[in-house]
Backbone as JSON, one array per atom type, in Angstrom:
{
  "sequence": "MKKRKLNAVIFMTIALVFAIIFYSNSVFPQNLGAYFKPKYYGQFGPIAICIELFIAGFYL",
  "N": [[12.12, 24.64, 0.05], [9.92, 24.33, -1.68], [10.81, 22.21, -3.21], [10.88, 20.13, -1.38], [8.18, 19.85, -0.74], [7.21, 19.11, -3.24], [8.51, 16.64, -3.6], [7.26, 15.26, -1.51], [4.58, 15.22, -2.35], [4.85, 13.71, -4.67], [5.77, 11.24, -3.59], [3.5, 10.54, -2.08], [1.56, 10.34, -4.07], [2.56, 8.27, -5.7], [2.48, 6.22, -3.82], [-0.3, 5.98, -3.37], [-1.23, 5.24, -5.93], [0.1, 2.78, -6.38], [-0.9, 1.35, -4.19], [-3.61, 1.13, -4.82], [-3.41, -0.42, -7.15], [-2.19, -2.79, -6.14], [-4.11, -3.58, -4.27], [-6.31, -4.06, -5.88], [-5.46, -6.33, -7.17], [-5.61, -8.23, -5.23], [-6.64, -11.33, -3.87], [-9.45, -12.7, -2.47], [-10.3, -15.34, -0.45], [-12.88, -17.9, -0.61], [-13.5, -19.87, 1.23], [-13.13, -20.62, 4.73], [-10.74, -21.78, 5.66], [-8.69, -21.0, 3.96], [-7.96, -18.48, 4.72], [-6.03, -18.7, 6.63], [-3.59, -19.32, 5.57], [-0.19, -18.8, 4.51], [0.07, -17.69, 1.95], [-2.15, -16.09, 1.55], [-1.77, -13.96, 3.39], [0.63, -12.98, 2.45], [0.1, -11.42, 0.25], [-0.53, -8.93, 1.13], [1.72, -7.57, 1.86], [3.03, -5.75, -0.04], [1.09, -3.73, 0.02], [1.31, -2.79, 2.61], [3.85, -1.66, 2.46], [3.29, 0.43, 0.71], [1.65, 1.98, 2.33], [3.51, 2.77, 4.24], [5.2, 4.32, 2.62], [3.42, 6.35, 1.93], [3.02, 7.55, 4.45], [5.62, 8.42, 4.92], [5.86, 10.34, 2.9], [3.94, 12.11, 3.83], [5.06, 13.02, 6.25], [7.29, 14.23, 5.22]],
  "CA": [[10.82, 24.32, 0.6], [9.06, 23.84, -2.75], [11.3, 20.91, -3.64], [10.47, 19.16, -0.37], [6.74, 19.62, -0.92], [7.05, 18.38, -4.5], [8.87, 15.26, -3.31], [6.22, 14.69, -0.66], [3.4, 14.96, -3.17], [5.19, 12.6, -5.56], [5.76, 10.03, -2.78], [2.13, 10.2, -1.71], [0.85, 9.93, -5.29], [3.05, 6.94, -6.06], [1.96, 5.28, -2.83], [-1.73, 5.76, -3.61], [-1.41, 4.51, -7.19], [0.51, 1.39, -6.18], [-1.83, 0.71, -3.24], [-4.82, 0.78, -5.57], [-3.07, -1.53, -8.04], [-1.98, -4.0, -5.36], [-5.36, -4.0, -3.65], [-7.19, -4.62, -6.91], [-4.95, -7.65, -7.51], [-5.76, -9.12, -4.08], [-7.62, -12.4, -4.02], [-10.06, -13.02, -1.19], [-10.81, -16.71, -0.56], [-14.29, -18.14, -0.31], [-13.64, -20.73, 2.39], [-12.49, -20.11, 5.94], [-9.4, -22.34, 5.83], [-7.71, -20.3, 3.12], [-7.54, -17.25, 5.39], [-4.94, -19.0, 7.55], [-2.41, -19.74, 4.81], [0.75, -17.69, 4.27], [-0.14, -17.08, 0.63], [-3.16, -15.03, 1.7], [-1.18, -12.81, 4.07], [1.75, -12.48, 1.66], [-0.33, -10.46, -0.77], [-0.72, -7.62, 1.74], [3.02, -6.96, 2.11], [3.21, -4.55, -0.85], [0.16, -2.68, 0.47], [1.91, -2.22, 3.82], [4.95, -0.79, 2.01], [2.65, 1.64, 0.16], [1.2, 2.79, 3.47], [4.71, 3.38, 4.81], [5.62, 5.36, 1.69], [2.49, 7.47, 2.08], [3.33, 8.22, 5.72], [6.9, 9.12, 4.72], [5.56, 11.54, 2.14], [3.2, 13.03, 4.7], [5.99, 13.65, 7.2], [8.29, 15.03, 4.5]],
  "C": [[9.9, 23.75, -0.48], [9.49, 22.45, -3.2], [10.88, 19.82, -2.66], [8.98, 18.83, -0.5], [6.46, 18.83, -2.2], [7.4, 16.9, -4.3], [7.81, 14.56, -2.47], [4.98, 14.34, -1.46], [3.66, 13.79, -4.12], [5.17, 11.28, -4.79], [4.33, 9.59, -2.48], [1.32, 9.73, -2.92], [1.27, 8.53, -5.72], [2.49, 5.89, -5.11], [0.48, 4.98, -3.07], [-1.97, 4.94, -4.88], [-1.05, 3.04, -7.01], [-0.41, 0.66, -5.2], [-3.11, 0.29, -3.94], [-4.56, -0.41, -6.48], [-2.93, -2.83, -7.25], [-3.26, -4.49, -4.72], [-6.31, -4.6, -4.68], [-6.74, -6.01, -7.35], [-5.09, -8.64, -6.36], [-6.88, -10.12, -4.34], [-8.15, -12.76, -2.64], [-10.72, -14.4, -1.3], [-12.28, -16.83, -0.13], [-14.47, -19.0, 0.93], [-12.79, -20.22, 3.55], [-11.05, -20.59, 6.09], [-8.33, -21.6, 5.05], [-7.22, -19.01, 3.76], [-6.33, -17.48, 6.29], [-3.68, -19.48, 6.86], [-1.51, -18.55, 4.54], [0.57, -16.99, 2.93], [-1.13, -15.93, 0.71], [-2.54, -13.78, 2.33], [-0.03, -12.2, 3.29], [1.35, -11.43, 0.64], [-0.54, -9.06, -0.19], [0.59, -6.92, 2.11], [3.26, -5.71, 1.27], [2.27, -3.4, -0.45], [0.71, -2.0, 1.72], [3.07, -1.29, 3.46], [4.4, 0.5, 1.42], [2.17, 2.56, 1.28], [2.4, 3.48, 4.11], [5.24, 4.5, 3.93], [4.72, 6.58, 1.78], [2.77, 8.25, 3.36], [4.64, 8.98, 5.61], [6.69, 10.4, 3.93], [4.82, 12.57, 2.97], [4.13, 13.76, 5.67], [7.06, 14.48, 6.5], [7.74, 16.43, 4.26]]
}
């Protein structure tokens, strides 16, 4: 039981640290046209993976 909780806390901590790092590296464009380019949406993929890792740690 303790090992499972330790793994869950580690997963959640890693997810939070990486989410903060990836979000701080995000670039938000100034003009409206840049919001519709794949490069803009591609930078949120790692953040989505961090959210999934956090949810996995929560359910563990």
